[in-house]
PDB file of C-alpha atoms in Angstrom:
ATOM      1  CA  UNK A   1      15.876 -21.253  -2.418  1.00  0.00           C
ATOM      2  CA  UNK A   2      16.713 -17.564  -2.823  1.00  0.00           C
ATOM      3  CA  UNK A   3      15.391 -14.885  -0.495  1.00  0.00           C
ATOM      4  CA  UNK A   4      16.063 -11.169  -0.067  1.00  0.00           C
ATOM      5  CA  UNK A   5      17.354 -11.024   3.490  1.00  0.00           C
ATOM      6  CA  UNK A   6      18.149  -8.179   5.883  1.00  0.00           C
ATOM      7  CA  UNK A   7      21.205  -9.217   7.880  1.00  0.00           C
ATOM      8  CA  UNK A   8      21.981  -5.796   9.364  1.00  0.00           C
ATOM      9  CA  UNK A   9      20.068  -2.515   9.544  1.00  0.00           C
ATOM     10  CA  UNK A  10      21.486   0.342   7.480  1.00  0.00           C
ATOM     11  CA  UNK A  11      20.505   3.518   5.639  1.00  0.00           C
ATOM     12  CA  UNK A  12      22.111   2.439   2.352  1.00  0.00           C
ATOM     13  CA  UNK A  13      20.867  -1.170   1.884  1.00  0.00           C
ATOM     14  CA  UNK A  14      24.346  -2.464   2.705  1.00  0.00           C
ATOM     15  CA  UNK A  15      22.810  -4.936   5.137  1.00  0.00           C
ATOM     16  CA  UNK A  16      20.498  -6.436   2.496  1.00  0.00           C
ATOM     17  CA  UNK A  17      21.353  -9.249   0.097  1.00  0.00           C
ATOM     18  CA  UNK A  18      19.860 -11.953  -2.093  1.00  0.00           C
ATOM     19  CA  UNK A  19      21.058 -15.200  -0.525  1.00  0.00           C
ATOM     20  CA  UNK A  20      20.419 -18.938  -0.512  1.00  0.00           C
ATOM     21  CA  UNK A  21      18.355 -20.071   2.485  1.00  0.00           C
ATOM     22  CA  UNK A  22      16.624 -23.337   3.410  1.00  0.00           C
ATOM     23  CA  UNK A  23      13.210 -23.802   1.808  1.00  0.00           C
ATOM     24  CA  UNK A  24      10.351 -23.180   4.257  1.00  0.00           C
ATOM     25  CA  UNK A  25       8.518 -26.114   5.768  1.00  0.00           C
ATOM     26  CA  UNK A  26       4.748 -26.292   5.495  1.00  0.00           C
ATOM     27  CA  UNK A  27       2.684 -27.295   8.513  1.00  0.00           C
ATOM     28  CA  UNK A  28      -0.998 -28.351   8.663  1.00  0.00           C
ATOM     29  CA  UNK A  29      -3.273 -25.439   7.862  1.00  0.00           C
ATOM     30  CA  UNK A  30      -0.673 -23.804   5.628  1.00  0.00           C
ATOM     31  CA  UNK A  31       0.058 -23.544   1.905  1.00  0.00           C
ATOM     32  CA  UNK A  32       3.436 -23.836   0.241  1.00  0.00           C
ATOM     33  CA  UNK A  33       3.428 -21.331  -2.615  1.00  0.00           C
ATOM     34  CA  UNK A  34       5.769 -20.705  -5.542  1.00  0.00           C
ATOM     35  CA  UNK A  35       6.075 -16.911  -5.655  1.00  0.00           C
ATOM     36  CA  UNK A  36       5.404 -15.491  -9.114  1.00  0.00           C
ATOM     37  CA  UNK A  37       5.397 -11.800  -8.193  1.00  0.00           C
ATOM     38  CA  UNK A  38       5.821  -9.749  -5.020  1.00  0.00           C
ATOM     39  CA  UNK A  39       5.177  -6.031  -4.629  1.00  0.00           C
ATOM     40  CA  UNK A  40       7.503  -3.569  -2.940  1.00  0.00           C
ATOM     41  CA  UNK A  41       5.980  -1.283  -0.316  1.00  0.00           C
ATOM     42  CA  UNK A  42       7.438   1.686   1.531  1.00  0.00           C
ATOM     43  CA  UNK A  43       7.460  -0.250   4.835  1.00  0.00           C
ATOM     44  CA  UNK A  44       9.854  -2.742   3.193  1.00  0.00           C
ATOM     45  CA  UNK A  45      12.337   0.088   2.707  1.00  0.00           C
ATOM     46  CA  UNK A  46      11.790   1.351   6.252  1.00  0.00           C
ATOM     47  CA  UNK A  47      12.367  -2.134   7.668  1.00  0.00           C
ATOM     48  CA  UNK A  48      15.849  -2.235   6.118  1.00  0.00           C
ATOM     49  CA  UNK A  49      16.609   0.837   8.267  1.00  0.00           C
ATOM     50  CA  UNK A  50      14.814  -0.274  11.422  1.00  0.00           C
ATOM     51  CA  UNK A  51      12.454   2.713  11.262  1.00  0.00           C
ATOM     52  CA  UNK A  52       9.153   0.882  10.735  1.00  0.00           C
ATOM     53  CA  UNK A  53       6.832  -0.064  13.612  1.00  0.00           C
ATOM     54  CA  UNK A  54       7.290  -3.744  12.738  1.00  0.00           C
ATOM     55  CA  UNK A  55      10.902  -4.647  13.574  1.00  0.00           C
ATOM     56  CA  UNK A  56      11.487  -8.377  13.006  1.00  0.00           C
ATOM     57  CA  UNK A  57      14.522  -9.958  14.649  1.00  0.00           C
ATOM     58  CA  UNK A  58      17.556 -10.175  12.388  1.00  0.00           C
ATOM     59  CA  UNK A  59      18.029 -11.797   9.973  1.00  0.00           C
ATOM     60  CA  UNK A  60      14.674 -11.709   8.177  1.00  0.00           C
ATOM     61  CA  UNK A  61      13.405 -11.905   4.607  1.00  0.00           C
ATOM     62  CA  UNK A  62      11.654  -8.874   3.134  1.00  0.00           C
ATOM     63  CA  UNK A  63       8.348  -8.736   1.263  1.00  0.00           C
ATOM     64  CA  UNK A  64       4.810  -8.017   2.489  1.00  0.00           C
ATOM     65  CA  UNK A  65       2.585  -9.330  -0.313  1.00  0.00           C
ATOM     66  CA  UNK A  66       2.744 -11.761  -3.187  1.00  0.00           C
ATOM     67  CA  UNK A  67       0.918 -13.675  -5.888  1.00  0.00           C
ATOM     68  CA  UNK A  68       1.867 -17.251  -6.657  1.00  0.00           C
ATOM     69  CA  UNK A  69       0.966 -20.847  -7.392  1.00  0.00           C
ATOM     70  CA  UNK A  70       0.120 -23.423  -4.740  1.00  0.00           C
ATOM     71  CA  UNK A  71       2.574 -26.321  -4.560  1.00  0.00           C
ATOM     72  CA  UNK A  72       1.256 -28.058  -1.443  1.00  0.00           C
ATOM     73  CA  UNK A  73      -2.004 -27.799   0.505  1.00  0.00           C
ATOM     74  CA  UNK A  74      -4.079 -29.827   2.948  1.00  0.00           C
ATOM     75  CA  UNK A  75      -6.879 -31.774   1.216  1.00  0.00           C
ATOM     76  CA  UNK A  76      -9.538 -29.929   3.227  1.00  0.00           C
ATOM     77  CA  UNK A  77      -7.995 -26.463   2.851  1.00  0.00           C
ATOM     78  CA  UNK A  78     -10.072 -25.401  -0.130  1.00  0.00           C
ATOM     79  CA  UNK A  79      -6.898 -25.095  -2.216  1.00  0.00           C
ATOM     80  CA  UNK A  80      -5.091 -27.525  -4.491  1.00  0.00           C
ATOM     81  CA  UNK A  81      -1.776 -27.710  -6.286  1.00  0.00           C
ATOM     82  CA  UNK A  82      -1.709 -25.250  -9.182  1.00  0.00           C
ATOM     83  CA  UNK A  83      -4.226 -22.776  -7.758  1.00  0.00           C
ATOM     84  CA  UNK A  84      -3.381 -19.102  -8.313  1.00  0.00           C
ATOM     85  CA  UNK A  85      -3.424 -17.274  -4.983  1.00  0.00           C
ATOM     86  CA  UNK A  86      -2.557 -13.980  -3.346  1.00  0.00           C
ATOM     87  CA  UNK A  87      -1.637 -13.357   0.266  1.00  0.00           C
ATOM     88  CA  UNK A  88      -0.126 -10.824   2.605  1.00  0.00           C
ATOM     89  CA  UNK A  89       2.915 -12.063   4.511  1.00  0.00           C
ATOM     90  CA  UNK A  90       4.281  -9.068   6.506  1.00  0.00           C
ATOM     91  CA  UNK A  91       7.745 -10.506   5.718  1.00  0.00           C
ATOM     92  CA  UNK A  92       9.169 -13.175   3.410  1.00  0.00           C
ATOM     93  CA  UNK A  93       7.535 -12.581   0.008  1.00  0.00           C
ATOM     94  CA  UNK A  94      10.763 -11.631  -1.796  1.00  0.00           C
ATOM     95  CA  UNK A  95      11.732 -15.272  -2.209  1.00  0.00           C
ATOM     96  CA  UNK A  96      11.249 -18.247  -4.502  1.00  0.00           C
ATOM     97  CA  UNK A  97       8.921 -19.992  -2.050  1.00  0.00           C
ATOM     98  CA  UNK A  98       6.746 -18.864   0.829  1.00  0.00           C
ATOM     99  CA  UNK A  99       4.496 -20.551   3.381  1.00  0.00           C
ATOM    100  CA  UNK A 100       1.215 -18.834   4.287  1.00  0.00           C
ATOM    101  CA  UNK A 101      -1.778 -19.802   6.373  1.00  0.00           C
ATOM    102  CA  UNK A 102      -4.536 -21.104   4.131  1.00  0.00           C
ATOM    103  CA  UNK A 103      -6.956 -18.793   5.957  1.00  0.00           C
ATOM    104  CA  UNK A 104      -4.862 -15.777   4.886  1.00  0.00           C
ATOM    105  CA  UNK A 105      -4.801 -16.662   1.175  1.00  0.00           C
ATOM    106  CA  UNK A 106      -7.415 -16.098  -1.500  1.00  0.00           C
ATOM    107  CA  UNK A 107      -7.710 -17.052  -5.125  1.00  0.00           C
ATOM    108  CA  UNK A 108      -6.399 -14.557  -7.644  1.00  0.00           C
ATOM    109  CA  UNK A 109      -9.380 -13.621  -9.829  1.00  0.00           C
ATOM    110  CA  UNK A 110      -9.282 -14.635 -13.488  1.00  0.00           C
ATOM    111  CA  UNK A 111      -8.043 -11.885 -15.758  1.00  0.00           C
ATOM    112  CA  UNK A 112      -5.609 -10.406 -13.223  1.00  0.00           C
ATOM    113  CA  UNK A 113      -1.981 -11.225 -13.938  1.00  0.00           C
ATOM    114  CA  UNK A 114       0.654 -12.115 -11.355  1.00  0.00           C
ATOM    115  CA  UNK A 115       2.201  -8.648 -11.095  1.00  0.00           C
ATOM    116  CA  UNK A 116      -1.045  -6.751 -10.659  1.00  0.00           C
ATOM    117  CA  UNK A 117      -2.342  -9.418  -8.322  1.00  0.00           C
ATOM    118  CA  UNK A 118       0.685  -8.921  -6.107  1.00  0.00           C
ATOM    119  CA  UNK A 119       0.231  -5.142  -6.185  1.00  0.00           C
ATOM    120  CA  UNK A 120      -3.367  -4.927  -4.981  1.00  0.00           C
ATOM    121  CA  UNK A 121      -3.480  -6.185  -1.403  1.00  0.00           C
ATOM    122  CA  UNK A 122      -1.461  -3.854   0.832  1.00  0.00           C
ATOM    123  CA  UNK A 123      -2.095  -0.552  -0.963  1.00  0.00           C
ATOM    124  CA  UNK A 124      -5.788  -1.012  -1.691  1.00  0.00           C
ATOM    125  CA  UNK A 125      -6.569  -2.573   1.675  1.00  0.00           C
ATOM    126  CA  UNK A 126      -4.908   0.407   3.368  1.00  0.00           C
ATOM    127  CA  UNK A 127      -6.932   2.748   1.168  1.00  0.00           C
ATOM    128  CA  UNK A 128     -10.204   0.922   1.833  1.00  0.00           C
ATOM    129  CA  UNK A 129      -9.734   0.743   5.605  1.00  0.00           C
ATOM    130  CA  UNK A 130      -8.783   4.425   5.672  1.00  0.00           C
ATOM    131  CA  UNK A 131     -11.424   5.841   3.356  1.00  0.00           C
ATOM    132  CA  UNK A 132     -14.366   3.509   3.958  1.00  0.00           C
ATOM    133  CA  UNK A 133     -14.050   1.715   7.309  1.00  0.00           C
ATOM    134  CA  UNK A 134     -12.569   4.656   9.225  1.00  0.00           C
ATOM    135  CA  UNK A 135     -13.371   7.627   7.014  1.00  0.00           C
ATOM    136  CA  UNK A 136     -16.988   6.806   6.154  1.00  0.00           C
ATOM    137  CA  UNK A 137     -16.547   7.712   2.480  1.00  0.00           C
ATOM    138  CA  UNK A 138     -19.763   8.554   0.622  1.00  0.00           C
ATOM    139  CA  UNK A 139     -20.377   9.189  -3.091  1.00  0.00           C
ATOM    140  CA  UNK A 140     -19.686  12.803  -4.074  1.00  0.00           C
ATOM    141  CA  UNK A 141     -17.408  13.392  -1.066  1.00  0.00           C
ATOM    142  CA  UNK A 142     -14.395  15.554  -1.745  1.00  0.00           C
ATOM    143  CA  UNK A 143     -11.268  13.477  -1.098  1.00  0.00           C
ATOM    144  CA  UNK A 144      -7.840  15.092  -0.966  1.00  0.00           C
ATOM    145  CA  UNK A 145      -5.138  12.475  -1.604  1.00  0.00           C
ATOM    146  CA  UNK A 146      -1.521  13.349  -0.853  1.00  0.00           C
ATOM    147  CA  UNK A 147       1.413  11.452  -2.281  1.00  0.00           C
ATOM    148  CA  UNK A 148      -0.948  10.451  -5.060  1.00  0.00           C
ATOM    149  CA  UNK A 149       1.789   9.157  -7.364  1.00  0.00           C
ATOM    150  CA  UNK A 150       3.118   6.493  -4.974  1.00  0.00           C
ATOM    151  CA  UNK A 151       1.642   3.043  -4.519  1.00  0.00           C
ATOM    152  CA  UNK A 152      -0.701   3.680  -1.597  1.00  0.00           C
ATOM    153  CA  UNK A 153      -1.653   7.232  -2.603  1.00  0.00           C
ATOM    154  CA  UNK A 154      -2.473   6.151  -6.131  1.00  0.00           C
ATOM    155  CA  UNK A 155      -4.531   3.258  -4.753  1.00  0.00           C
ATOM    156  CA  UNK A 156      -6.484   5.702  -2.583  1.00  0.00           C
ATOM    157  CA  UNK A 157      -7.192   7.972  -5.556  1.00  0.00           C
ATOM    158  CA  UNK A 158      -8.237   5.012  -7.714  1.00  0.00           C
ATOM    159  CA  UNK A 159     -10.464   3.525  -5.018  1.00  0.00           C
ATOM    160  CA  UNK A 160     -12.081   6.838  -4.087  1.00  0.00           C
ATOM    161  CA  UNK A 161     -13.076   7.631  -7.652  1.00  0.00           C
ATOM    162  CA  UNK A 162     -14.331   4.052  -8.165  1.00  0.00           C
ATOM    163  CA  UNK A 163     -16.642   4.607  -5.182  1.00  0.00           C
ATOM    164  CA  UNK A 164     -17.990   7.852  -6.606  1.00  0.00           C
ATOM    165  CA  UNK A 165     -15.910  10.438  -4.748  1.00  0.00           C
ATOM    166  CA  UNK A 166     -14.439  13.607  -6.220  1.00  0.00           C
ATOM    167  CA  UNK A 167     -10.668  13.319  -5.979  1.00  0.00           C
ATOM    168  CA  UNK A 168      -8.050  16.043  -5.687  1.00  0.00           C
ATOM    169  CA  UNK A 169      -4.483  14.761  -5.885  1.00  0.00           C
ATOM    170  CA  UNK A 170      -1.235  16.353  -4.768  1.00  0.00           C
ATOM    171  CA  UNK A 171       2.386  15.495  -5.495  1.00  0.00           C
ATOM    172  CA  UNK A 172       5.794  17.141  -5.485  1.00  0.00           C
ATOM    173  CA  UNK A 173       6.037  16.292  -9.201  1.00  0.00           C
ATOM    174  CA  UNK A 174       3.705  17.915 -11.760  1.00  0.00           C
ATOM    175  CA  UNK A 175       5.028  15.455 -14.339  1.00  0.00           C
ATOM    176  CA  UNK A 176       4.001  12.474 -12.219  1.00  0.00           C
ATOM    177  CA  UNK A 177       0.590  14.005 -11.569  1.00  0.00           C
ATOM    178  CA  UNK A 178       0.111  14.328 -15.307  1.00  0.00           C
ATOM    179  CA  UNK A 179       0.776  10.606 -15.673  1.00  0.00           C
ATOM    180  CA  UNK A 180      -1.759   9.829 -12.936  1.00  0.00           C
ATOM    181  CA  UNK A 181      -4.335  12.136 -14.515  1.00  0.00           C
ATOM    182  CA  UNK A 182      -4.037  10.245 -17.800  1.00  0.00           C
ATOM    183  CA  UNK A 183      -5.434   7.174 -15.989  1.00  0.00           C
ATOM    184  CA  UNK A 184      -7.815   8.674 -13.428  1.00  0.00           C
ATOM    185  CA  UNK A 185     -10.609  11.282 -13.726  1.00  0.00           C
ATOM    186  CA  UNK A 186      -9.206  13.680 -11.137  1.00  0.00           C
ATOM    187  CA  UNK A 187     -11.108  16.811 -10.139  1.00  0.00           C
ATOM    188  CA  UNK A 188      -7.882  18.589  -9.333  1.00  0.00           C
ATOM    189  CA  UNK A 189      -4.110  18.123  -9.270  1.00  0.00           C
ATOM    190  CA  UNK A 190      -2.054  20.416  -7.129  1.00  0.00           C
ATOM    191  CA  UNK A 191       1.543  20.855  -5.944  1.00  0.00           C
ATOM    192  CA  UNK A 192       2.312  19.353  -2.547  1.00  0.00           C
ATOM    193  CA  UNK A 193       3.885  22.580  -1.273  1.00  0.00           C
ATOM    194  CA  UNK A 194       0.936  24.913  -1.948  1.00  0.00           C
ATOM    195  CA  UNK A 195      -2.567  23.468  -2.108  1.00  0.00           C
ATOM    196  CA  UNK A 196      -4.502  25.006   0.785  1.00  0.00           C
ATOM    197  CA  UNK A 197      -6.207  27.854  -1.070  1.00  0.00           C
ATOM    198  CA  UNK A 198      -6.940  25.858  -4.212  1.00  0.00           C
ATOM    199  CA  UNK A 199      -8.554  23.004  -2.242  1.00  0.00           C
ATOM    200  CA  UNK A 200     -10.767  25.397  -0.305  1.00  0.00           C
ATOM    201  CA  UNK A 201     -11.887  27.038  -3.556  1.00  0.00           C
ATOM    202  CA  UNK A 202     -12.427  23.794  -5.502  1.00  0.00           C
ATOM    203  CA  UNK A 203     -14.471  22.226  -2.722  1.00  0.00           C
ATOM    204  CA  UNK A 204     -16.296  25.402  -1.716  1.00  0.00           C
ATOM    205  CA  UNK A 205     -15.211  25.074   1.880  1.00  0.00           C
ATOM    206  CA  UNK A 206     -12.875  22.123   2.357  1.00  0.00           C
ATOM    207  CA  UNK A 207     -12.235  18.444   1.709  1.00  0.00           C
ATOM    208  CA  UNK A 208     -14.456  15.901   3.436  1.00  0.00           C
ATOM    209  CA  UNK A 209     -11.591  13.426   3.723  1.00  0.00           C
ATOM    210  CA  UNK A 210      -7.835  13.907   3.577  1.00  0.00           C
ATOM    211  CA  UNK A 211      -5.660  10.843   2.903  1.00  0.00           C
ATOM    212  CA  UNK A 212      -2.174  11.700   4.154  1.00  0.00           C
ATOM    213  CA  UNK A 213       0.761   9.290   3.845  1.00  0.00           C
ATOM    214  CA  UNK A 214       3.187  12.253   3.765  1.00  0.00           C
ATOM    215  CA  UNK A 215       2.904  14.182   7.044  1.00  0.00           C
ATOM    216  CA  UNK A 216       5.004  17.225   7.880  1.00  0.00           C
ATOM    217  CA  UNK A 217       4.083  20.430   6.076  1.00  0.00           C
ATOM    218  CA  UNK A 218       1.451  18.576   4.053  1.00  0.00           C
ATOM    219  CA  UNK A 219      -0.394  17.666   7.260  1.00  0.00           C
ATOM    220  CA  UNK A 220      -0.115  21.240   8.507  1.00  0.00           C
ATOM    221  CA  UNK A 221      -1.705  22.670   5.349  1.00  0.00           C
ATOM    222  CA  UNK A 222      -4.369  19.951   5.347  1.00  0.00           C
ATOM    223  CA  UNK A 223      -5.706  21.099   8.714  1.00  0.00           C
ATOM    224  CA  UNK A 224      -6.418  24.452   7.068  1.00  0.00           C
ATOM    225  CA  UNK A 225      -8.372  23.152   4.063  1.00  0.00           C
ATOM    226  CA  UNK A 226     -10.461  20.364   5.581  1.00  0.00           C
ATOM    227  CA  UNK A 227     -14.231  20.753   5.842  1.00  0.00           C
ATOM    228  CA  UNK A 228     -16.036  21.197   9.127  1.00  0.00           C
ATOM    229  CA  UNK A 229     -16.625  17.664  10.404  1.00  0.00           C
ATOM    230  CA  UNK A 230     -14.036  16.256   8.004  1.00  0.00           C
ATOM    231  CA  UNK A 231     -11.718  13.317   8.632  1.00  0.00           C
ATOM    232  CA  UNK A 232      -7.947  13.664   8.317  1.00  0.00           C
ATOM    233  CA  UNK A 233      -6.516  10.179   7.820  1.00  0.00           C
ATOM    234  CA  UNK A 234      -2.915   9.760   9.008  1.00  0.00           C
ATOM    235  CA  UNK A 235      -1.403   6.958   6.929  1.00  0.00           C
ATOM    236  CA  UNK A 236       2.335   7.614   7.154  1.00  0.00           C
ATOM    237  CA  UNK A 237       5.192  10.102   7.298  1.00  0.00           C
ATOM    238  CA  UNK A 238       6.971   9.880   3.949  1.00  0.00           C
ATOM    239  CA  UNK A 239       8.166  13.478   4.354  1.00  0.00           C
ATOM    240  CA  UNK A 240      10.256  12.421   7.330  1.00  0.00           C
ATOM    241  CA  UNK A 241       8.617  14.860   9.747  1.00  0.00           C
ATOM    242  CA  UNK A 242       5.882  13.849  12.159  1.00  0.00           C
ATOM    243  CA  UNK A 243       3.569  16.833  12.438  1.00  0.00           C
ATOM    244  CA  UNK A 244       2.003  18.286  15.582  1.00  0.00           C
ATOM    245  CA  UNK A 245      -1.600  19.481  15.675  1.00  0.00           C
ATOM    246  CA  UNK A 246      -2.624  22.709  17.444  1.00  0.00           C
ATOM    247  CA  UNK A 247      -5.771  21.389  19.082  1.00  0.00           C
ATOM    248  CA  UNK A 248      -7.530  24.755  18.811  1.00  0.00           C
ATOM    249  CA  UNK A 249      -7.577  24.240  15.035  1.00  0.00           C
ATOM    250  CA  UNK A 250      -9.362  20.884  15.427  1.00  0.00           C
ATOM    251  CA  UNK A 251     -11.779  22.436  17.920  1.00  0.00           C
ATOM    252  CA  UNK A 252     -12.671  25.407  15.729  1.00  0.00           C
ATOM    253  CA  UNK A 253     -13.054  23.368  12.532  1.00  0.00           C
ATOM    254  CA  UNK A 254     -14.607  20.323  14.179  1.00  0.00           C
ATOM    255  CA  UNK A 255     -12.592  17.734  12.249  1.00  0.00           C
ATOM    256  CA  UNK A 256     -11.220  14.378  13.343  1.00  0.00           C
ATOM    257  CA  UNK A 257      -7.681  13.046  13.015  1.00  0.00           C
ATOM    258  CA  UNK A 258      -7.703   9.266  12.522  1.00  0.00           C
ATOM    259  CA  UNK A 259      -4.658   7.017  12.569  1.00  0.00           C
ATOM    260  CA  UNK A 260      -4.683   4.253   9.962  1.00  0.00           C
ATOM    261  CA  UNK A 261      -3.003   0.882  10.390  1.00  0.00           C
ATOM    262  CA  UNK A 262      -4.899  -1.422   8.066  1.00  0.00           C
ATOM    263  CA  UNK A 263      -3.183  -4.596   9.230  1.00  0.00           C
ATOM    264  CA  UNK A 264      -3.823  -3.843  12.886  1.00  0.00           C
ATOM    265  CA  UNK A 265      -7.421  -2.954  12.048  1.00  0.00           C
ATOM    266  CA  UNK A 266      -7.909  -6.459  10.669  1.00  0.00           C
ATOM    267  CA  UNK A 267      -6.020  -8.179  13.474  1.00  0.00           C
ATOM    268  CA  UNK A 268      -8.162  -6.486  16.125  1.00  0.00           C
ATOM    269  CA  UNK A 269     -11.389  -7.066  14.201  1.00  0.00           C
ATOM    270  CA  UNK A 270     -10.947 -10.051  11.854  1.00  0.00           C
ATOM    271  CA  UNK A 271     -14.495  -9.808  10.488  1.00  0.00           C
ATOM    272  CA  UNK A 272     -13.940  -6.174   9.508  1.00  0.00           C
ATOM    273  CA  UNK A 273     -10.583  -7.058   7.986  1.00  0.00           C
ATOM    274  CA  UNK A 274     -12.121  -9.807   5.868  1.00  0.00           C
ATOM    275  CA  UNK A 275     -14.958  -7.517   4.784  1.00  0.00           C
ATOM    276  CA  UNK A 276     -12.500  -4.861   3.630  1.00  0.00           C
ATOM    277  CA  UNK A 277     -10.404  -7.412   1.718  1.00  0.00           C
ATOM    278  CA  UNK A 278     -13.538  -8.930   0.145  1.00  0.00           C
ATOM    279  CA  UNK A 279     -14.652  -5.487  -1.006  1.00  0.00           C
ATOM    280  CA  UNK A 280     -11.263  -4.679  -2.525  1.00  0.00           C
ATOM    281  CA  UNK A 281     -10.997  -7.966  -4.422  1.00  0.00           C
ATOM    282  CA  UNK A 282     -14.595  -7.707  -5.630  1.00  0.00           C
ATOM    283  CA  UNK A 283     -13.814  -4.297  -7.139  1.00  0.00           C
ATOM    284  CA  UNK A 284     -10.619  -5.707  -8.682  1.00  0.00           C
ATOM    285  CA  UNK A 285     -12.408  -8.714 -10.176  1.00  0.00           C
ATOM    286  CA  UNK A 286     -14.972  -6.373 -11.740  1.00  0.00           C
ATOM    287  CA  UNK A 287     -12.231  -4.203 -13.211  1.00  0.00           C
ATOM    288  CA  UNK A 288     -13.265  -1.118 -11.230  1.00  0.00           C
ATOM    289  CA  UNK A 289      -9.840  -0.702  -9.641  1.00  0.00           C
ATOM    290  CA  UNK A 290      -6.531  -1.437 -11.304  1.00  0.00           C
ATOM    291  CA  UNK A 291      -3.091  -0.818  -9.821  1.00  0.00           C
ATOM    292  CA  UNK A 292      -0.662   1.102 -11.983  1.00  0.00           C
ATOM    293  CA  UNK A 293       2.649  -0.709 -12.300  1.00  0.00           C
ATOM    294  CA  UNK A 294       5.706   1.495 -12.574  1.00  0.00           C
ATOM    295  CA  UNK A 295       8.129  -1.347 -13.258  1.00  0.00           C
ATOM    296  CA  UNK A 296       8.543  -5.103 -12.935  1.00  0.00           C
ATOM    297  CA  UNK A 297      12.055  -6.238 -12.011  1.00  0.00           C
ATOM    298  CA  UNK A 298      13.530  -9.703 -11.704  1.00  0.00           C
ATOM    299  CA  UNK A 299      14.401 -10.497  -8.105  1.00  0.00           C
ATOM    300  CA  UNK A 300      18.099 -10.273  -9.030  1.00  0.00           C
ATOM    301  CA  UNK A 301      17.532  -6.547  -9.729  1.00  0.00           C
ATOM    302  CA  UNK A 302      15.974  -5.842  -6.314  1.00  0.00           C
ATOM    303  CA  UNK A 303      18.342  -2.946  -5.656  1.00  0.00           C
ATOM    304  CA  UNK A 304      17.018  -0.970  -8.624  1.00  0.00           C
ATOM    305  CA  UNK A 305      13.485  -1.244  -7.281  1.00  0.00           C
ATOM    306  CA  UNK A 306      14.543  -0.204  -3.772  1.00  0.00           C
ATOM    307  CA  UNK A 307      16.612   2.688  -5.140  1.00  0.00           C
ATOM    308  CA  UNK A 308      13.652   3.910  -7.202  1.00  0.00           C
ATOM    309  CA  UNK A 309      11.441   3.839  -4.116  1.00  0.00           C
ATOM    310  CA  UNK A 310      14.017   5.584  -1.927  1.00  0.00           C
ATOM    311  CA  UNK A 311      14.419   8.341  -4.542  1.00  0.00           C
ATOM    312  CA  UNK A 312      10.650   8.529  -5.219  1.00  0.00           C
ATOM    313  CA  UNK A 313      11.174   7.954  -8.934  1.00  0.00           C
ATOM    314  CA  UNK A 314       8.182   5.648  -9.283  1.00  0.00           C
ATOM    315  CA  UNK A 315       4.583   6.337 -10.282  1.00  0.00           C
ATOM    316  CA  UNK A 316       2.551   3.436  -8.920  1.00  0.00           C
ATOM    317  CA  UNK A 317       3.823   0.050  -7.765  1.00  0.00           C
ATOM    318  CA  UNK A 318       7.208  -1.625  -8.078  1.00  0.00           C
ATOM    319  CA  UNK A 319       7.104  -5.407  -8.445  1.00  0.00           C
ATOM    320  CA  UNK A 320       9.775  -8.104  -8.142  1.00  0.00           C
ATOM    321  CA  UNK A 321       9.528 -11.453  -9.920  1.00  0.00           C
ATOM    322  CA  UNK A 322      11.623 -14.427  -8.702  1.00  0.00           C
TER     323      UNK A 322
END
């Protein structure tokens, strides 16, 4: 079968290639799945460079989440050949076939196509763990979402408004924010380089939650426009700079800084992880959340998708189809 494999770490994808590899072997308790769509996430790009916290031994196949059709399953697994499923894989989804634990898979709800099914899990689970499990989101909360035109930021904005929050979105691109605003009822859209004063005015004091996958200067400004008792959710560092917090600012304003690793959250507390995933897929099945797809590429065109992500040309999710 074909798989997108990292053979050497590099900054220019020169160590990545689509190659023929042996088909995976299924063991008891696992499913063999024909991949129909797999979504690209920023950690996939970071893993090609060796700059993500998960650093698999070389060589390894990329791809953290997929939707596909079951080819083989144990009789007592609850799945059968032909079932439509979704699963997170951490690695290996950018391939023709993948093996996943039956306990980690779930049926793709009717009415959700392969590409959107593949695009829900990682981004929306991260958003739900951040905003709900860790952030304690309540209806009518003010939620400031940074990087709101990328996959995880857009998922956070979509999820927050579906749960009744008032969402303010920031991005470096006014054009991209306009595209997002055509799909979501935002309460504000602001430039990523100058939002502090506008957020304080819009919210009459500060945002209750800040969802920050950007870091750097964005984090710095966020500490100045968060409400007393607010929660600043650290999701990533897309800006390239890891910020430092003057602790006197946190003391005076009484806010919390919370690190978000959705996968680790579920691994340390499986019941909480399942509850978050159940909540996300229930909202998806009811049509209350819907990932925006920027582009769907055949697996042969993987480089275009990775280049678009590296250059931040996308609005929403990038999907590869074997």
